[in-house]
Structures are given as structure tokens and as C-alpha cells.
Amino acid sequence: MKKKRTDYSRLRYEQELAAKQRKAKKEGHPAGGQSAKGQEQESSRFFFLRGILLPNLSNILLNNLLFLLLCLPVIALFELTLVTGAVIFLAGAWLFTAILAPGMSALYHRAFEYTRKVAVSVRISFFTFFAKNFKVAAGTGLFLGFLWLICGIYLFGGNGQDLTTTLIYYFVVLVLFFLVSCYTVMVMAQVSQFDLPIKAILKNAVLLIPSCGWRGALLALLQMAYVLLLFSNLWLGLLLFFLGIPNLIILLAAHMLWPRLSKLLLKES
């Protein structure tokens, strides 16, 4: 990853971040009282609620609704596969992941904008980023979609001869499901923030899984739990989708991962 570190210097809106750093250096440290680090920690305790969720609630719900519309073809075709067993529906679901992934990358990008406190006037809208980043996101989406569909086939189609065999089988499948979920979070974090070729994104996502530690693991568990709920109880899953649960998970991902990703991936000037 160290050899590829310079590629990450091409962060979207990096000029804006550099401007903030220059401004902070000019202002210097506050005199007396709390240190700048202490004040930052104090102000960030409720930043997710006060700085991300509440001020942007209307945009968050709207973007989540747009993402829901992009997800419906994949959900419908996968459900048809479970009901009918026809492979043609599964192939259709895989092809539609090329649309779902750019939508997810747009949600991630918006979430990182809120977390990084990007000014409203320079934020990119959902569909603007969807179109701008479609090629790279669609390519990674087809790869991730293949992994998710394979996990889904083994999870919903596995049969064991006895209880012990069944438990071991589903334990292995759930571990693989968890790893794919971790991998997806790391891929989307890169696609939404960095101008990188698909090969670099897929390769570096593997290295980012251990680097992000428990943060990535927690977010992957939340993502995996929601996907399992969605396909085990479709109507409850769609209700939670409509209420914004997937976008809330993505917002948490951006809020928790950005401090770590910025230290790992951004080139220091």
C-alpha cells in the first residue's frame, strides 16, 4: 500500500481541506484554557447528531429514497430467484448491481461530505456524483455483486445432513459473508473519495480491512445484519429501508472511518 500512497493524494476536494489546514496554522493554538485538541474532542462528542444527522436530515432521507429506487431491481430479481429457482433472474440481479453500486458510492460520498464539513455550496448532488463516478463504481459493483450473490446462494440454499454439519456450514458461510461485508465497506470508502483505478481499489481494500480494525468490523456487522433481515423478512426490511436505515449505516461508516482513512491514505504535505 505504501507504493500506492501517492495515488491517494488525489482526494476529491483536497484543495478545500488544504485551505482549512492553512487557515488553522495561521490562527495558531488558542491561548489559555483548553488546548485545541481538547476543544475539538469536546465539540465532536455529539458531532454525529448535531453536525451530520439533524442539519442534513431532509437530504439524507431524500438520498436514501433515491438509493431505494436503485436497489429495487436487485431485491426483486433476487427474491424471484429464491421463489422460482430460475438462474436468469439471478443473472439479472447481478447485472443491476452495476447501477446499485454507483448509487451506494453516491450515498457514501454525501456522507463523507457531511463528516468532513464540506460547505453546502460546493457539495455534489446525489445524481451528479452518480453520473460522474458511474464507470468505476459500476465496475466494482459487478465484482462486489458477484461476491454477495454467491454468499446469498450458499446461505439460502445450503442443506446439511445433521445438526452439527448444518451449524458448521452456516458458521463458515456467515464468516465469508462478514468478510465480504468488510470488503464492501472498504471498497465504497475508496470509490466515494478517491480517483483510483478499479484494480487499485480492489487491491487496497484487502489491506484496509485490518488497518481499520474494530471500526470496519462493527460497520460490516451492521451492514450484514440488515441484508440478512431484508431477505429473511422482505416487508420489514423494506420498511426499515424506507425509514433510512441503510443510509444511517453509511453515515456511521463515514463518521467512524474518515479519521482513520485520512491518516492511512492521505499524503502528508
XYZ file of C-alpha atoms in Angstrom:
269
model
C 0.000 0.000 0.000
C 2.920 2.351 0.665
C 3.819 2.298 -3.024
C 0.300 3.431 -3.856
C 0.160 6.118 -1.167
C 0.765 8.953 -3.641
C -2.338 7.896 -5.597
C -4.453 8.808 -2.603
C -3.248 12.399 -2.728
C -5.877 12.903 -5.443
C -8.645 13.282 -2.872
C -11.795 14.916 -4.130
C -11.912 18.494 -2.875
C -8.425 18.188 -1.407
C -7.886 21.876 -2.096
C -10.661 22.657 0.341
C -9.025 20.546 3.042
C -5.657 22.176 2.369
C -7.246 25.607 2.719
C -8.639 24.630 6.123
C -5.221 23.429 7.251
C -3.547 26.666 6.158
C -6.203 28.671 7.992
C -5.672 26.631 11.164
C -1.903 27.200 11.008
C -2.370 30.948 10.621
C -4.712 31.126 13.587
C -2.355 29.101 15.761
C -3.244 27.498 19.079
C -5.847 29.172 21.327
C -4.280 30.931 24.333
C -5.090 29.651 27.815
C -7.799 27.257 28.898
C -8.370 24.066 26.908
C -5.991 23.001 24.175
C -7.150 22.889 20.566
C -7.224 19.098 20.705
C -9.325 19.131 23.855
C -11.771 21.606 22.370
C -12.052 19.501 19.227
C -12.790 16.384 21.263
C -15.372 18.257 23.320
C -17.130 19.604 20.232
C -17.058 16.225 18.451
C -18.826 14.250 21.170
C -22.220 14.892 19.648
C -20.988 15.789 16.191
C -22.769 12.851 14.527
C -26.113 14.031 15.878
C -25.663 17.814 15.765
C -23.290 18.151 12.830
C -24.400 15.363 10.488
C -27.824 13.872 11.153
C -30.062 16.758 12.203
C -28.818 19.556 9.879
C -28.926 17.286 6.814
C -31.957 15.153 7.678
C -34.068 16.159 4.674
C -31.224 15.477 2.224
C -30.416 12.201 3.964
C -33.995 10.932 3.616
C -34.235 12.081 0.002
C -30.942 10.435 -0.976
C -31.984 7.255 0.816
C -35.226 7.202 -1.205
C -33.267 7.584 -4.456
C -30.990 4.754 -3.386
C -34.030 2.598 -2.589
C -35.290 3.041 -6.139
C -31.917 1.892 -7.485
C -31.931 -1.155 -5.193
C -35.443 -2.377 -6.032
C -34.489 -4.250 -9.260
C -31.775 -6.236 -7.450
C -34.050 -7.032 -4.490
C -36.971 -8.047 -6.734
C -34.864 -10.261 -9.017
C -33.122 -11.981 -6.115
C -36.497 -12.679 -4.473
C -37.727 -14.137 -7.758
C -34.653 -16.356 -7.802
C -35.465 -17.650 -4.319
C -39.089 -18.331 -5.287
C -38.613 -19.828 -8.749
C -35.017 -21.037 -8.702
C -34.502 -19.599 -12.211
C -30.882 -18.646 -12.885
C -31.968 -15.963 -15.381
C -33.322 -13.839 -12.514
C -30.065 -14.227 -10.603
C -28.095 -13.101 -13.659
C -30.391 -10.081 -13.958
C -29.841 -9.215 -10.290
C -26.074 -9.368 -10.842
C -26.257 -7.042 -13.860
C -28.313 -4.494 -11.907
C -25.562 -4.272 -9.276
C -23.793 -2.095 -11.872
C -26.479 0.509 -11.095
C -26.781 -0.177 -7.376
C -23.052 0.341 -6.667
C -22.838 3.879 -8.147
C -25.861 4.780 -6.034
C -24.166 3.419 -2.924
C -20.966 5.298 -3.774
C -23.030 8.488 -4.096
C -24.503 7.882 -0.634
C -21.017 7.304 0.770
C -19.750 10.458 -0.914
C -22.551 12.567 0.558
C -21.923 11.042 3.986
C -18.206 11.864 3.798
C -19.111 15.427 2.774
C -21.175 15.808 5.955
C -18.409 14.268 8.074
C -15.674 16.435 6.535
C -17.870 19.537 6.963
C -17.750 20.391 3.258
C -19.627 23.638 2.646
C -23.151 23.249 1.285
C -22.343 25.481 -1.676
C -19.704 23.077 -3.025
C -21.336 19.739 -2.273
C -22.112 17.462 -5.212
C -25.673 16.188 -5.518
C -26.580 12.503 -5.465
C -27.198 12.075 -9.196
C -24.299 14.346 -10.204
C -21.847 12.097 -8.383
C -23.756 9.018 -9.582
C -23.156 10.016 -13.209
C -19.620 11.328 -12.700
C -18.397 8.211 -10.907
C -20.539 5.664 -12.773
C -17.810 3.832 -14.701
C -15.537 2.999 -11.760
C -18.398 2.338 -9.344
C -20.212 0.090 -11.834
C -17.074 -1.987 -12.384
C -16.503 -2.504 -8.672
C -20.238 -3.105 -8.239
C -20.246 -6.047 -10.619
C -17.341 -7.612 -8.717
C -18.925 -6.997 -5.302
C -22.321 -8.094 -6.596
C -20.855 -11.432 -7.663
C -19.419 -11.969 -4.161
C -22.690 -11.024 -2.424
C -24.812 -13.205 -4.698
C -22.514 -16.192 -4.190
C -22.792 -15.742 -0.414
C -26.568 -15.424 -0.730
C -26.833 -18.616 -2.774
C -24.841 -20.599 -0.210
C -26.697 -19.031 2.712
C -30.231 -19.572 1.444
C -29.590 -22.778 -0.463
C -27.397 -24.749 1.941
C -28.570 -28.042 3.385
C -26.845 -30.268 5.946
C -27.216 -33.918 6.835
C -27.358 -33.358 10.581
C -27.392 -30.564 13.111
C -23.605 -30.461 13.596
C -22.901 -30.313 9.874
C -25.543 -27.625 9.409
C -24.105 -25.450 12.188
C -20.577 -25.710 10.827
C -21.783 -24.995 7.299
C -23.686 -21.844 8.243
C -20.888 -20.666 10.510
C -18.434 -20.810 7.592
C -20.899 -19.077 5.268
C -21.562 -16.297 7.800
C -17.823 -15.742 8.262
C -17.458 -15.375 4.492
C -20.492 -13.082 4.469
C -18.844 -10.931 7.136
C -15.567 -10.705 5.191
C -17.418 -9.713 2.016
C -19.281 -7.068 4.017
C -15.974 -5.693 5.392
C -14.530 -5.671 1.903
C -17.566 -3.806 0.544
C -17.258 -1.047 3.144
C -13.574 -0.510 2.307
C -14.201 -0.522 -1.451
C -17.043 2.005 -1.199
C -14.999 4.263 1.084
C -12.349 4.476 -1.649
C -14.714 4.767 -4.617
C -16.566 7.648 -3.000
C -13.479 9.671 -2.067
C -10.538 8.877 -4.326
C -9.818 8.911 -8.064
C -8.262 5.478 -8.416
C -8.321 2.674 -10.999
C -10.517 -0.319 -10.187
C -7.523 -2.622 -9.734
C -6.006 -0.376 -7.050
C -9.338 -0.035 -5.246
C -9.938 -3.787 -5.064
C -6.358 -4.494 -4.015
C -6.070 -1.849 -1.325
C -9.480 -2.704 0.170
C -7.975 -6.001 1.359
C -5.207 -4.126 3.199
C -7.623 -1.628 4.709
C -9.697 -4.311 6.490
C -7.114 -4.997 9.230
C -5.962 -1.357 9.233
C -9.408 -0.034 10.200
C -9.806 -2.630 12.945
C -12.965 -2.710 15.032
C -14.490 0.281 13.227
C -14.726 -1.581 9.955
C -15.812 -4.785 11.702
C -18.692 -3.054 13.516
C -19.954 -1.383 10.356
C -19.655 -4.636 8.415
C -21.724 -6.430 11.062
C -24.441 -3.779 10.865
C -24.488 -3.972 7.078
C -24.576 -7.786 7.064
C -27.322 -7.913 9.704
C -29.509 -5.566 7.685
C -29.037 -7.531 4.436
C -29.931 -10.785 6.218
C -33.017 -9.143 7.725
C -34.044 -7.737 4.348
C -34.083 -11.126 2.636
C -35.460 -13.096 5.587
C -38.324 -10.646 6.160
C -38.762 -8.628 2.973
C -41.533 -6.279 4.091
C -39.910 -5.393 7.407
C -36.613 -4.859 5.589
C -38.238 -2.560 3.025
C -39.951 -0.624 5.815
C -36.614 -0.064 7.535
C -35.104 0.825 4.156
C -37.789 3.468 3.642
C -37.068 4.845 7.130
C -33.422 5.339 6.204
C -31.577 2.520 7.980
C -29.117 1.784 5.109
C -28.166 5.449 4.834
C -27.771 5.666 8.598
C -25.281 2.784 8.478
C -23.399 4.563 5.688
C -23.359 7.812 7.685
C -21.895 5.929 10.647
C -19.313 4.406 8.322
C -18.197 7.802 7.074
C -18.167 9.309 10.566
C -16.150 6.454 12.096
C -13.808 5.655 9.199
C -12.796 9.082 7.932
C -10.361 9.962 10.763
C -8.648 6.609 10.295
C -8.683 6.709 6.485
C -7.319 10.248 6.395
C -4.302 9.160 8.461
C -3.706 5.999 6.459
C -4.289 7.194 2.925
C -3.721 10.897 2.558
C -0.268 12.002 1.534
C 1.217 14.349 4.087
C 2.459 17.645 2.717
